[in-house]
XYZ file of C-alpha atoms in Angstrom:
648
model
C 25.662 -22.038 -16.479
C 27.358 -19.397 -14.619
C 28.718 -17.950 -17.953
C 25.424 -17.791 -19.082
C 23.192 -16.392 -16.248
C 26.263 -13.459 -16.830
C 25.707 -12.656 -20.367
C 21.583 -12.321 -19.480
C 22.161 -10.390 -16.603
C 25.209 -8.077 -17.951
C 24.561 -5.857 -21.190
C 27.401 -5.928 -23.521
C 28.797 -2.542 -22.530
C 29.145 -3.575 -19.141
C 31.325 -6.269 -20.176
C 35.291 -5.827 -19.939
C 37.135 -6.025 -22.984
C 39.290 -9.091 -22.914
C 43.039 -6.868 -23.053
C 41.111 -4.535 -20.224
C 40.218 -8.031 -18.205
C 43.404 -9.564 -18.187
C 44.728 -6.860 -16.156
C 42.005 -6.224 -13.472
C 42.128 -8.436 -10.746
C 39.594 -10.206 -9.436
C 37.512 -8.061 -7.185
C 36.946 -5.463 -10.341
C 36.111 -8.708 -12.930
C 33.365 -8.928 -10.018
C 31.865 -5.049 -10.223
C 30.816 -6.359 -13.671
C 28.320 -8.667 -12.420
C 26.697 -5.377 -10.590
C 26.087 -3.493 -13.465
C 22.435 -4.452 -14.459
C 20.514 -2.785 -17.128
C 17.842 -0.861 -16.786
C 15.552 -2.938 -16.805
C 16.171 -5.480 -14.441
C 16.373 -2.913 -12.045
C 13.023 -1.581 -11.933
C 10.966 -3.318 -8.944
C 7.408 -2.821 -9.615
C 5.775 -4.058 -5.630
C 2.177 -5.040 -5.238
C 0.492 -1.725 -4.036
C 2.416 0.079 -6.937
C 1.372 -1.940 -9.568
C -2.972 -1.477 -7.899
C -1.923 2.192 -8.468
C -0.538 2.005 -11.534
C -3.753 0.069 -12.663
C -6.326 2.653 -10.969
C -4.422 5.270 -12.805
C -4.624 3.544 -16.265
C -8.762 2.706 -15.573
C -8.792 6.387 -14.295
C -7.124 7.512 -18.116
C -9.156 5.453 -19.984
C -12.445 6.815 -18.245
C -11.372 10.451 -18.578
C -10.220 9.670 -22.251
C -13.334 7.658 -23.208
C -15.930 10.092 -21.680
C -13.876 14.356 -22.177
C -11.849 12.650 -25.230
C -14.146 10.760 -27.022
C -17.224 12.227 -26.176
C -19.312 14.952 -27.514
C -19.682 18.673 -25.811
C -23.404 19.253 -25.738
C -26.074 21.311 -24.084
C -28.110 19.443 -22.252
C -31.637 20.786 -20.154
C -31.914 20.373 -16.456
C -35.379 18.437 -15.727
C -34.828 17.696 -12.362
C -32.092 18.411 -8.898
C -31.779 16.336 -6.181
C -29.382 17.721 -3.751
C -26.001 17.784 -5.569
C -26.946 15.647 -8.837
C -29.083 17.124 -11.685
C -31.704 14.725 -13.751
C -30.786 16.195 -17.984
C -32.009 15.362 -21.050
C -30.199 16.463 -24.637
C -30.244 15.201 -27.910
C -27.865 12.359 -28.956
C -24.576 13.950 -30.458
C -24.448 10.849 -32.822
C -28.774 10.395 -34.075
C -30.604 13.652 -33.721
C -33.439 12.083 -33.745
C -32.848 9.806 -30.322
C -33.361 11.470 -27.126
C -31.197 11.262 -23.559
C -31.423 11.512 -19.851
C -29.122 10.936 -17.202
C -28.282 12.386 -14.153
C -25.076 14.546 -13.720
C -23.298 16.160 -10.825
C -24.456 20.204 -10.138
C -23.175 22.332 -7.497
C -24.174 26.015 -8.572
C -27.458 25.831 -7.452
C -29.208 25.341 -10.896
C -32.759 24.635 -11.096
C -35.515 23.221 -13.748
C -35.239 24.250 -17.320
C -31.762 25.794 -16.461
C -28.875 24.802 -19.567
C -25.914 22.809 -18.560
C -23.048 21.861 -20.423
C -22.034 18.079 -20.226
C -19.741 15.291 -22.296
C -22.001 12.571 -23.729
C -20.484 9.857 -23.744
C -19.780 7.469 -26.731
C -20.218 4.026 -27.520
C -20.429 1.037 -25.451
C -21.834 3.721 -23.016
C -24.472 6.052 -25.191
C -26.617 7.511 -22.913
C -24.233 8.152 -20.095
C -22.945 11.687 -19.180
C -20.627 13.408 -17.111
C -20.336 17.576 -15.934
C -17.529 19.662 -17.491
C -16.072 20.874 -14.366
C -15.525 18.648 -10.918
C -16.384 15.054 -12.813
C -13.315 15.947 -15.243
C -11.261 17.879 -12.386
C -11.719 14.669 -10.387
C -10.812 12.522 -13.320
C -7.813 14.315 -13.604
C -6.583 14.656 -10.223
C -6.911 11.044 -9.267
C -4.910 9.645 -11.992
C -2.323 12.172 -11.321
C -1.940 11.368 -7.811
C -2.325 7.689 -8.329
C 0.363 7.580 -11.047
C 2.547 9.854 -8.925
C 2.047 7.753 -5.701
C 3.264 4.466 -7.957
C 6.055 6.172 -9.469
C 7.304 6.797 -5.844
C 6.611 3.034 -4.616
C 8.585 1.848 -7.757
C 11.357 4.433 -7.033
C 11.147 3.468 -3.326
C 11.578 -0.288 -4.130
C 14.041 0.089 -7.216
C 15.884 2.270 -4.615
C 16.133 -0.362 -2.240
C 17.455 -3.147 -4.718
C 19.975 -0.994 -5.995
C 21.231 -0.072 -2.902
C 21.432 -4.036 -1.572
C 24.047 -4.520 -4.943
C 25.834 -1.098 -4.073
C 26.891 -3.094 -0.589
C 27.679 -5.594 -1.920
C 30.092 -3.949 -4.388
C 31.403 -2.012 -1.448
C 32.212 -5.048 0.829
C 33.818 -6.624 -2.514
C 35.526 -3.488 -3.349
C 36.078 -0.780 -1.223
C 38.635 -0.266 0.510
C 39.536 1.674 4.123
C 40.126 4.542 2.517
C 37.059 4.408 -0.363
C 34.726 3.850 2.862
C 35.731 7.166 3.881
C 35.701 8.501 0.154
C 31.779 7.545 0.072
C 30.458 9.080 3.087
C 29.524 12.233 0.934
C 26.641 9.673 -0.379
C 23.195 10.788 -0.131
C 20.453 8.039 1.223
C 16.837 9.271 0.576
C 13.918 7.350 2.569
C 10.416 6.198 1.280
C 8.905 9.177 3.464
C 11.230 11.930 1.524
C 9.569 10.615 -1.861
C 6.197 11.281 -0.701
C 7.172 14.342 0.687
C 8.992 15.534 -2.536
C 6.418 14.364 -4.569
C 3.704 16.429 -2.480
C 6.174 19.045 -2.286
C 6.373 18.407 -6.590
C 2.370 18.629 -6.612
C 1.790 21.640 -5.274
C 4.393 23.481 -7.180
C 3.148 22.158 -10.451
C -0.554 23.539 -9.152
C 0.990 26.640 -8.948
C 2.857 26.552 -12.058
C -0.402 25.716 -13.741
C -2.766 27.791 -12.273
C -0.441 31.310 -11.646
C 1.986 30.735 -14.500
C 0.154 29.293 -17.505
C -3.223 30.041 -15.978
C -5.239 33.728 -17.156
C -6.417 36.106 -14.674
C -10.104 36.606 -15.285
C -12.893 38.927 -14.235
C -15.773 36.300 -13.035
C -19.353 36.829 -11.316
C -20.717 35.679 -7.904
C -23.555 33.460 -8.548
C -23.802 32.275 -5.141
C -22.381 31.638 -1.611
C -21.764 28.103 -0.105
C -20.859 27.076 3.300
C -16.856 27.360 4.049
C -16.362 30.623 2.722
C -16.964 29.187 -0.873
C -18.614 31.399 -3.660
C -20.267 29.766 -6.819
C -18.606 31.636 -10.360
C -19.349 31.821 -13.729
C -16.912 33.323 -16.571
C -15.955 33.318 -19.705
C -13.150 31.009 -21.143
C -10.420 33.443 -22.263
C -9.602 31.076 -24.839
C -12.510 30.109 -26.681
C -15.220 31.988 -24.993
C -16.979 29.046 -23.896
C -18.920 29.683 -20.472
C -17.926 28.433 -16.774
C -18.783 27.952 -13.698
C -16.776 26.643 -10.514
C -16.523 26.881 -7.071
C -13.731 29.151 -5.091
C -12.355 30.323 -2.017
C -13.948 33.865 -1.166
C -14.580 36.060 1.947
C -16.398 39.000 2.579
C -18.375 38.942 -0.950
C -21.545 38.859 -1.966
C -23.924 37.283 -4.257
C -23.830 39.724 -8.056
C -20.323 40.930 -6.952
C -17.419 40.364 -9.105
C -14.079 38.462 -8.378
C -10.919 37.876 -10.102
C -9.725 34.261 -10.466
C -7.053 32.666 -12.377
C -8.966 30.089 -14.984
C -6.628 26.788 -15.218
C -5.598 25.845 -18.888
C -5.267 22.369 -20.239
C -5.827 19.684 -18.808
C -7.731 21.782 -15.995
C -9.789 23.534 -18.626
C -13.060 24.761 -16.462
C -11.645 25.093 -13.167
C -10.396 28.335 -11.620
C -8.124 29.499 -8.144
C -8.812 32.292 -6.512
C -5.768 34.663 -6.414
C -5.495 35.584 -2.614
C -6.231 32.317 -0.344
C -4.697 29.559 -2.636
C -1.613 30.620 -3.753
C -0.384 30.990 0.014
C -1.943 27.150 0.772
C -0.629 25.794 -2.269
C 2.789 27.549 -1.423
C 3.205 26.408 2.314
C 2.274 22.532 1.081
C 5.489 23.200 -1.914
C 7.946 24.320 1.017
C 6.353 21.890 3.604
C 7.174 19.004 1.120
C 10.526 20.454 0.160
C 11.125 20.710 3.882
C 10.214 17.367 4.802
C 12.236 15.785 1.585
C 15.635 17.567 2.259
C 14.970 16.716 6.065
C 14.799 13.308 5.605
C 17.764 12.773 3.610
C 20.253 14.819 5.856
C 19.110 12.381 8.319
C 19.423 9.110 6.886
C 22.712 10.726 4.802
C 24.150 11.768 8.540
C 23.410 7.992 9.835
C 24.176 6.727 6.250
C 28.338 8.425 7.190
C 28.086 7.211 10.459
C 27.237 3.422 9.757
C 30.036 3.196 7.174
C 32.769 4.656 9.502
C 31.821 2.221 12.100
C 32.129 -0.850 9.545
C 35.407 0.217 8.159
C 36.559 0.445 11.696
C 35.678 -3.024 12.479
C 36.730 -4.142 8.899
C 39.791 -2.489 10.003
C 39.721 -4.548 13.292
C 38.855 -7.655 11.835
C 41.627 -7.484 9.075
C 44.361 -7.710 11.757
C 43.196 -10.728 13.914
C 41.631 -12.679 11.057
C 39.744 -15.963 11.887
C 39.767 -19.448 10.328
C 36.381 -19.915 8.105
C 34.515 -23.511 7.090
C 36.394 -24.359 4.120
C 36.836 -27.468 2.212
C 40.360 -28.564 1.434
C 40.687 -27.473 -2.807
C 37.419 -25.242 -2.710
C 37.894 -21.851 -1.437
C 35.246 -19.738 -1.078
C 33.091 -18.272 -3.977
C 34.106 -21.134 -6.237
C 32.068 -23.990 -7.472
C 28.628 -24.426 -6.722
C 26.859 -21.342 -4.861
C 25.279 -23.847 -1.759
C 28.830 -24.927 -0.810
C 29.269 -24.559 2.952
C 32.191 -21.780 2.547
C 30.529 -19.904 0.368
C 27.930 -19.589 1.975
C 29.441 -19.037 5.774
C 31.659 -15.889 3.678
C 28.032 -14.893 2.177
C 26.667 -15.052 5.939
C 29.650 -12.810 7.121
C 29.495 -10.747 4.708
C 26.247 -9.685 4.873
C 25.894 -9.671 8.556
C 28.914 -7.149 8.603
C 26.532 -4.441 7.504
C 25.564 -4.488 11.170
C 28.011 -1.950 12.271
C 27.347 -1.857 15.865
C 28.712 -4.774 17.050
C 26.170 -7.724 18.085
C 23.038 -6.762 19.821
C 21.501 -7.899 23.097
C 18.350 -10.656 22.209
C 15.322 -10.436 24.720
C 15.077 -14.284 25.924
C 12.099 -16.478 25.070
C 10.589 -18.343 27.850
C 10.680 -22.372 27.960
C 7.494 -23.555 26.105
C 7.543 -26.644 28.428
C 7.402 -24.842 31.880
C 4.562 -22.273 30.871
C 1.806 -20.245 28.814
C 2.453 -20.561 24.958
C 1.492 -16.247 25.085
C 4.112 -15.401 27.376
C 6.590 -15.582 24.174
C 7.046 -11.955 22.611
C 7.441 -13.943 19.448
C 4.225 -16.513 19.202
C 2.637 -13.359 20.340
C 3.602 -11.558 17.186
C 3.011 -14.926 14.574
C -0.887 -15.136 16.132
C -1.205 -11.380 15.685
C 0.363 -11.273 12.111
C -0.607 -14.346 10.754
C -4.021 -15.394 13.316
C -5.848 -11.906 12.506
C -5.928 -10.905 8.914
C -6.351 -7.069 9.611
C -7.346 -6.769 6.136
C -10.610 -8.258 6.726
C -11.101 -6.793 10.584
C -11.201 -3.503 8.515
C -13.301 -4.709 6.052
C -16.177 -6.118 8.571
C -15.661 -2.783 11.038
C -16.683 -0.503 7.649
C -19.497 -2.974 7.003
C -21.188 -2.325 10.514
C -20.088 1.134 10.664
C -22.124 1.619 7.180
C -25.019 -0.952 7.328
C -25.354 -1.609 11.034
C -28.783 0.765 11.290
C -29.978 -1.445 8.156
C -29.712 -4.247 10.039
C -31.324 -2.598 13.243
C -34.289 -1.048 10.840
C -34.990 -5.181 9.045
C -35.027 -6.509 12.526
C -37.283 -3.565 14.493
C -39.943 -4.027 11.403
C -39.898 -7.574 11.866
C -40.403 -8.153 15.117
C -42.705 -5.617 15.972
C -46.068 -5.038 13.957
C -45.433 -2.427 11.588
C -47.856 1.049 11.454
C -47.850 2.940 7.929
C -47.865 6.709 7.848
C -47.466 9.489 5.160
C -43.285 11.091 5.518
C -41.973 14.226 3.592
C -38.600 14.304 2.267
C -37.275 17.254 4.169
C -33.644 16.604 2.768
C -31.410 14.364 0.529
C -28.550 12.854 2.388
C -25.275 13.554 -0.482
C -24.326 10.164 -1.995
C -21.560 7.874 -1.683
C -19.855 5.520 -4.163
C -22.199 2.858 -5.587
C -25.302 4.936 -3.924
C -28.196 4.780 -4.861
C -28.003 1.541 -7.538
C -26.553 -0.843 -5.653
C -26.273 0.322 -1.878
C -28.988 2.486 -0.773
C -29.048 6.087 -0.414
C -30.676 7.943 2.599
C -32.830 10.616 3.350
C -34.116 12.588 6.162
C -37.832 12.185 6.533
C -40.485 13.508 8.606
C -43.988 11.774 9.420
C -46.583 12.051 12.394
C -47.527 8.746 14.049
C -50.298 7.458 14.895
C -50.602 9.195 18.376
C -49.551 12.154 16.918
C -45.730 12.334 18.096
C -43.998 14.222 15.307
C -40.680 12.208 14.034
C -37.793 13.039 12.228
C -35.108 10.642 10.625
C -33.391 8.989 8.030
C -34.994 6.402 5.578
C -32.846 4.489 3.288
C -34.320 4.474 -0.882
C -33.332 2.469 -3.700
C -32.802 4.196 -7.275
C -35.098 6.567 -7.885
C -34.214 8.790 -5.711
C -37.458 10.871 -3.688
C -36.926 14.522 -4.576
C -36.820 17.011 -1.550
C -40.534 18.153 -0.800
C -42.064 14.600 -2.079
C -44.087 12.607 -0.105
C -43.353 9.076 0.191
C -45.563 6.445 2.271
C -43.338 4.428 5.014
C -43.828 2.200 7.808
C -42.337 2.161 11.113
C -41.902 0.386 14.374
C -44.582 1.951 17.119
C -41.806 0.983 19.846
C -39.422 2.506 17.937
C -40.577 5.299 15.941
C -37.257 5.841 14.646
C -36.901 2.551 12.717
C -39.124 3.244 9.361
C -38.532 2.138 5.944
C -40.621 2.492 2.162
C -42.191 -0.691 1.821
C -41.839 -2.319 -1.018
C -38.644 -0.175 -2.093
C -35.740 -2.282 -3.006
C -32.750 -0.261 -1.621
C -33.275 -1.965 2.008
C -33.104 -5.538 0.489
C -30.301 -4.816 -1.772
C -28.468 -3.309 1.001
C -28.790 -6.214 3.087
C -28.133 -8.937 0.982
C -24.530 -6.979 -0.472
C -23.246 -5.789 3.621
C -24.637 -9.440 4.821
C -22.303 -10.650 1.737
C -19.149 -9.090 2.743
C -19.545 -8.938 5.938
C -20.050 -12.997 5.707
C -16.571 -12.940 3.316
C -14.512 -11.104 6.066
C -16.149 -13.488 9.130
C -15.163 -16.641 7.299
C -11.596 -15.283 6.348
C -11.368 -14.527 10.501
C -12.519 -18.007 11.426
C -10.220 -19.579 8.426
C -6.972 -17.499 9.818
C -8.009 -18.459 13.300
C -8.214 -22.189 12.788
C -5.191 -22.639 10.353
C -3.058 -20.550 13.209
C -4.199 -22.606 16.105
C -3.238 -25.712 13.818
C 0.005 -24.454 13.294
C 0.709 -23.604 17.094
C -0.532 -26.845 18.259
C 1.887 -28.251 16.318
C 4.922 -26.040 17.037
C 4.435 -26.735 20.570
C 4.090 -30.365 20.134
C 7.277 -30.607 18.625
C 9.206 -27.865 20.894
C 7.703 -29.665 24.295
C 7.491 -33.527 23.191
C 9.657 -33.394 20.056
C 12.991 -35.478 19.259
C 16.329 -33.622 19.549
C 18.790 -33.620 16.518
C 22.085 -31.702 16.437
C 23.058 -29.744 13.544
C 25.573 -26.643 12.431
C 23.560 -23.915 10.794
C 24.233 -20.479 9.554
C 21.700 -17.491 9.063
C 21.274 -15.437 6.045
C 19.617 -11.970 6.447
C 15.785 -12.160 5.077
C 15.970 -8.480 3.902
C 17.897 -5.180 3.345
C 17.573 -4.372 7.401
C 18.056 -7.036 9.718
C 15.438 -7.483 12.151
C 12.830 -6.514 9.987
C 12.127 -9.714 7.723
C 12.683 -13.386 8.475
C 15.813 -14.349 7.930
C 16.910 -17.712 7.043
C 18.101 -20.803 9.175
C 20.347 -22.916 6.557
C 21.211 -26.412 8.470
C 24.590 -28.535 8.147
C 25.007 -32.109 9.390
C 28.176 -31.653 11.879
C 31.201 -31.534 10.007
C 29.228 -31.309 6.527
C 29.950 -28.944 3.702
C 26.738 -29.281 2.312
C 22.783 -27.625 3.350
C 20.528 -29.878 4.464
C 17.254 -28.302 5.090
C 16.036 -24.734 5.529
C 14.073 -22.727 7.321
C 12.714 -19.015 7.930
C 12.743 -18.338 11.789
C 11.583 -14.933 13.531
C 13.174 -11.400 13.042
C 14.724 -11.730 16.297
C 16.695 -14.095 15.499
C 19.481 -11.997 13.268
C 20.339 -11.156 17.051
C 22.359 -14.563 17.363
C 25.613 -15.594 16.562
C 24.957 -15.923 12.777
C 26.844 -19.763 12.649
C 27.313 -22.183 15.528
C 25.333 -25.592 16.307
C 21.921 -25.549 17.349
C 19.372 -28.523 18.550
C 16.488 -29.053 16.002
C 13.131 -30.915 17.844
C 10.216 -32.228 15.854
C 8.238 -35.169 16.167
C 8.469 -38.369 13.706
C 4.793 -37.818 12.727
C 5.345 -34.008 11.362
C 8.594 -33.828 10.839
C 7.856 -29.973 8.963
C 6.487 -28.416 12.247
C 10.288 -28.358 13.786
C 11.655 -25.831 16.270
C 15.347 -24.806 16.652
C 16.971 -24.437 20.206
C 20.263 -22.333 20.338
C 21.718 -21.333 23.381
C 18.682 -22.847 25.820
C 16.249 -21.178 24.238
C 13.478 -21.737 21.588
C 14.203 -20.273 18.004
C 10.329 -20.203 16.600
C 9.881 -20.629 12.954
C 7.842 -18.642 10.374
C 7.643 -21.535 7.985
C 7.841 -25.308 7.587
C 11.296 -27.119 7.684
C 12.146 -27.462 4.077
C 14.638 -30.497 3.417
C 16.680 -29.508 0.295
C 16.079 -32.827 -1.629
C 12.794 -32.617 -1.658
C 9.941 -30.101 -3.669
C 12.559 -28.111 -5.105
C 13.921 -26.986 -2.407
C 17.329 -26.967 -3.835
C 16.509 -25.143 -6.769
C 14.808 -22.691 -4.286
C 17.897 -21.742 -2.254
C 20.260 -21.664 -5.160
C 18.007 -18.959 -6.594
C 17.672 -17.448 -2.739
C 22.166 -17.140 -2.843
C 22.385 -16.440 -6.030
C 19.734 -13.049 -5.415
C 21.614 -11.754 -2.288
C 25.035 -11.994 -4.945
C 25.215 -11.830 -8.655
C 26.951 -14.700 -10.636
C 30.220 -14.309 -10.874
C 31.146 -12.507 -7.829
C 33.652 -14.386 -5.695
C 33.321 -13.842 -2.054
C 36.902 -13.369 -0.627
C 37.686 -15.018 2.713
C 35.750 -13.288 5.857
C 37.124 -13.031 9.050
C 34.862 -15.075 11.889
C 33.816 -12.096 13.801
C 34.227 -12.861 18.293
C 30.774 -13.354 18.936
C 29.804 -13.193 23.065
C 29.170 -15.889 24.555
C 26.237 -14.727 26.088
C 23.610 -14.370 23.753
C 19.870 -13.831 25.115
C 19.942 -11.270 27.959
C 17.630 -8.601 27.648
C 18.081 -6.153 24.731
């Protein structure tokens, strides 16, 4: 089995030649094992692969709708604050007319001519602008792809690294410690700074390099210093408008811009402003990249010194390990108790500073489960899915005056009144179809108190100037909606929806937690005491930052018993001794581990190792933290202190 796991996990190059084999020892026979291909060592994580899928739908959008589709003229009808109502002929049946409605921002007006991309089958009828629709388009899906690029570097990163210690600790000697300390270490946060740094020097590229300087005219102002444009395409000839950065000009003037070429084609930079903002975010990135890996490179040279030293140490007192008499360690099967105890040492060594001081955890039986730092941190992580406080805080944020305006009109007898649309609130995602859009309205009541506020519509939109009937509270003027208009209803029924999803995943979190801390403290306060050895394997890359894993002997036993993942905290013990295990007959899962006096809480069930799997599951679990095929040479005990939970 081992032979074969090899062969799938090593390519054929990587493998020795059988005259170069019989004359490596053992140790190099074992860097084999660490040379993976490719493609086993890409790590795709979760929020990577959502990014990597927004991207693609992103693509496929802007490919569908700028790629497939058809550049046509289309007549403006109709504007509503930033959106224009269009109509054109069909690209595809001359005779068949269109309308649609299409984002404007250089103030056009009725019977103006706008250029826009119909879009093609399964969406005829549909259209999108030719300048911040496919700017968008574009710009998303390039900082979605780059942002999962980084997370799969980030994680690959990681992996790799785990198997490069390991090969060291196999390896490396005193003196190759020293060798590597020239090694560079680059952080998650120096990826996303190089790849903002990255961004803006590819804007600049693109828009001062391959981009043409062009002489364009001011159509317009807009707030922020922003002037509306319109050129000609120095290409093609084709006419454009955009929006830039401009002080101190005025409405006919003229301006020179830089026009962006492909895939930007339609957008412009102004020449004076940008460049110096898209420059400072190229060095700030830069900056914040090479920062971040002298850092972790310095501590990176540091850590390693400090573990050769004590490699160094340990080397000339060595200890006797658990070993069975005609098995040393690394051969035969991977769950033997000296391989793992060398795997436990090994991996622990990594912690170069010597052992750390372990804040204590109070007796469960003598007072309040909350006074333990690390129930606290199990009900807040696992009791409160965040995910869904989020979701319910947007909810009210965004539909809590709906609510308010349903329950006013209900309870109080409505009055009806004539309101003008005064102006058109700009609209958010899924506005107006499906959530409703707002607008500020104005109306005189009934004893002639003059009112302004905002109304929520449904799709139609009112047009700015239009008069709408409405009905309001007469105690609270305020609170007026259209009647009959479905936005209100719609609105209701989809926040009332989620906000019902994210109240029921609260409740669910909050019941299934208190279950499970009922029955940890049942079993730590009332629970029967067993003895076992144990030994604890690091959960993750960093100790103290994952769960790591309790593995349980019967005294004097060479073989696992059960397992279980215990708190962070807990990498801050002696990683082997003998520990007391309580748990009650009735639930023998819900078990809590005592070492040294004090309460080792778990973050998931007791798993015995004969049962479900869970065998299978922790051969897979040693065989991940080291390759087949790498024998684990005998590792020194390190002298642990005898006391072990004073404060940190």
């Amino acid at each position: 089995m081992t032979a074969l796991l090899r062969k799938a996990l090593v390519p054929p190059e990587a493998e020795p030649r059988a005259e170069e084999a019989r004359g490596a020892g053992p140790l190099e026979q074992a860097a084999g094992a660490f040379r993976l291909p490719l493609a086993h060592r890409v790590r795709t994580p979760g929020f990577a692969a959502l990014l990597l899928t927004g991207a693609l739908a992103l693509t496929l959008f802007g490919v569908h709708t700028f790629g497939l589709g058809r550049e046509v003229a289309a007549t403006v009808t109709h504007v509503q604050g930033e959106s224009c109502r269009v109509t054109w002929q069909d690209p595809w049946d001359s005779s068949r007319g269109q309308r649609a409605r299409v984002d404007c921002y250089q103030g056009e007006k009725a019977g103006d001519t706008l250029r826009i991309s119909a879009r093609p089958w399964p969406a005829r009828g549909e259209a999108a602008d030719l300048e911040d629709s496919r700017f968008m388009v574009v710009l998303g899906a390039s900082v979605m792809g780059l942002a999962a690029l980084v997370g799969i570097a980030s994680s690959s990163a990681r992996s790799a690294r785990r198997l490069r210690l390991l090969r060291r600790h196999l390896l490396s000697t005193g003196e190759t410690a020293v060798g590597d300390a020239g090694r560079l270490v680059v952080p998650w946060w120096s990826w996303v700074a190089a790849t903002l740094g990255l961004a803006g020097a590819g804007l600049l590229a693109l828009a001062y390099g391959f981009g043409q300087p062009v002489r364009a005219q001011v159509t317009g102002t807009t707030e922020y210093d922003m002037c509306a444009i319109a050129w000609e395409d120095p290409w093609d000839g084709t006419p454009y408008t955009a929006e830039v950065d401009c002080d101190g000009v005025a409405n006919g003037d003229h301006l020179e811009v830089s026009a962006l070429p492909w895939p930007l084609r339609g957008e412009a930079f102004d020449r004076d402003f940008t460049p110096v903002g898209l420059g400072f975010v190229t060095a700030f990135g830069t900056g914040v990249a090479l920062l971040g890996v002298g850092l972790y490179s310095r501590r990176s040279r540091r850590s390693r010194a400090l573990v050769s030293t004590a490699r160094t140490s340990a080397e000339v007192a060595p200890a006797p390990m658990r070993q069975t008499a005609g098995h040393p360690p690394g051969a035969g099967d991977v769950l033997d108790g000296a391989h793992l105890t060398a795997l436990s040492r090994l991996l622990f060594a990594r912690e170069a500073s010597g052992p750390k001081r372990r804040r204590p955890e109070p007796d469960p039986c003598s007072g309040r489960w909350w006074r333990s730092p690390a129930l606290r941190r199990i009900v807040i992580a696992s009791g409160i899915p965040w995910g869904a406080v989020v979701v319910l805080f947007v909810a009210a944020m965004w539909s809590g005056w709906w609510w308010v305006t349903a329950f006013r009109l209900a309870t109080d007898r409505p009055q009806t009144a004539i309101a003008t649309v005064e102006y058109l609130h700009e609209e958010f995602p899924l506005e107006p179809w499906l959530l409703p859009g707002a607008a500020e309205m104005s109306f005189v009541t009934t004893d002639g108190r003059r009112v302004v506020t905002d109304i929520v519509h449904g799709d139609p939109a009112p047009a700015e100037g239009d008069t709408v009937g409405i009905e309001y509270a007469p105690g609270h003027p305020s609170v007026a909606a259209i009647p009959g208009d479905p936005g209100l209803e719609r609105g209701l029924w989809v926040s009332g929806a989620v906000a019902t999803l994210a109240l029921a995943r609260l409740v669910w979190c909050g019941v299934t937690t208190g279950r499970i801390l009922r029955r940890l403290l049942r079993a730590a306060r009332r629970g029967q005491t067993r003895l076992f050895d144990y030994l604890l394997l690091p959960g993750g890359e960093e100790p103290g930052t994952e769960a790591p894993m309790l593995v349980l002997f019967e005294p004097g036993a060479q073989r696992p018993t059960s397992v279980m993942d215990v708190v962070p905290t807990a990498v801050l013990l002696p990683p082997e001794g003998s520990l007391e295990l309580r748990s009650v007959p009735q639930d023998p899962a819900a078990a809590v581990a005592w070492i040294g006096e004090e309460p080792v809480w778990p973050t998931s069930p007791l798993t015995v190792l004969d049962e479900d799997g869970g065998e299978e599951f922790l051969r897979g679990y040693v065989t991940d933290l080291v390759p087949p095929g790498v024998a684990l040479d005998a590792v020194p005990a390190p002298d642990y202190p005898a006391e072990s939970s004073p404060d940190r």
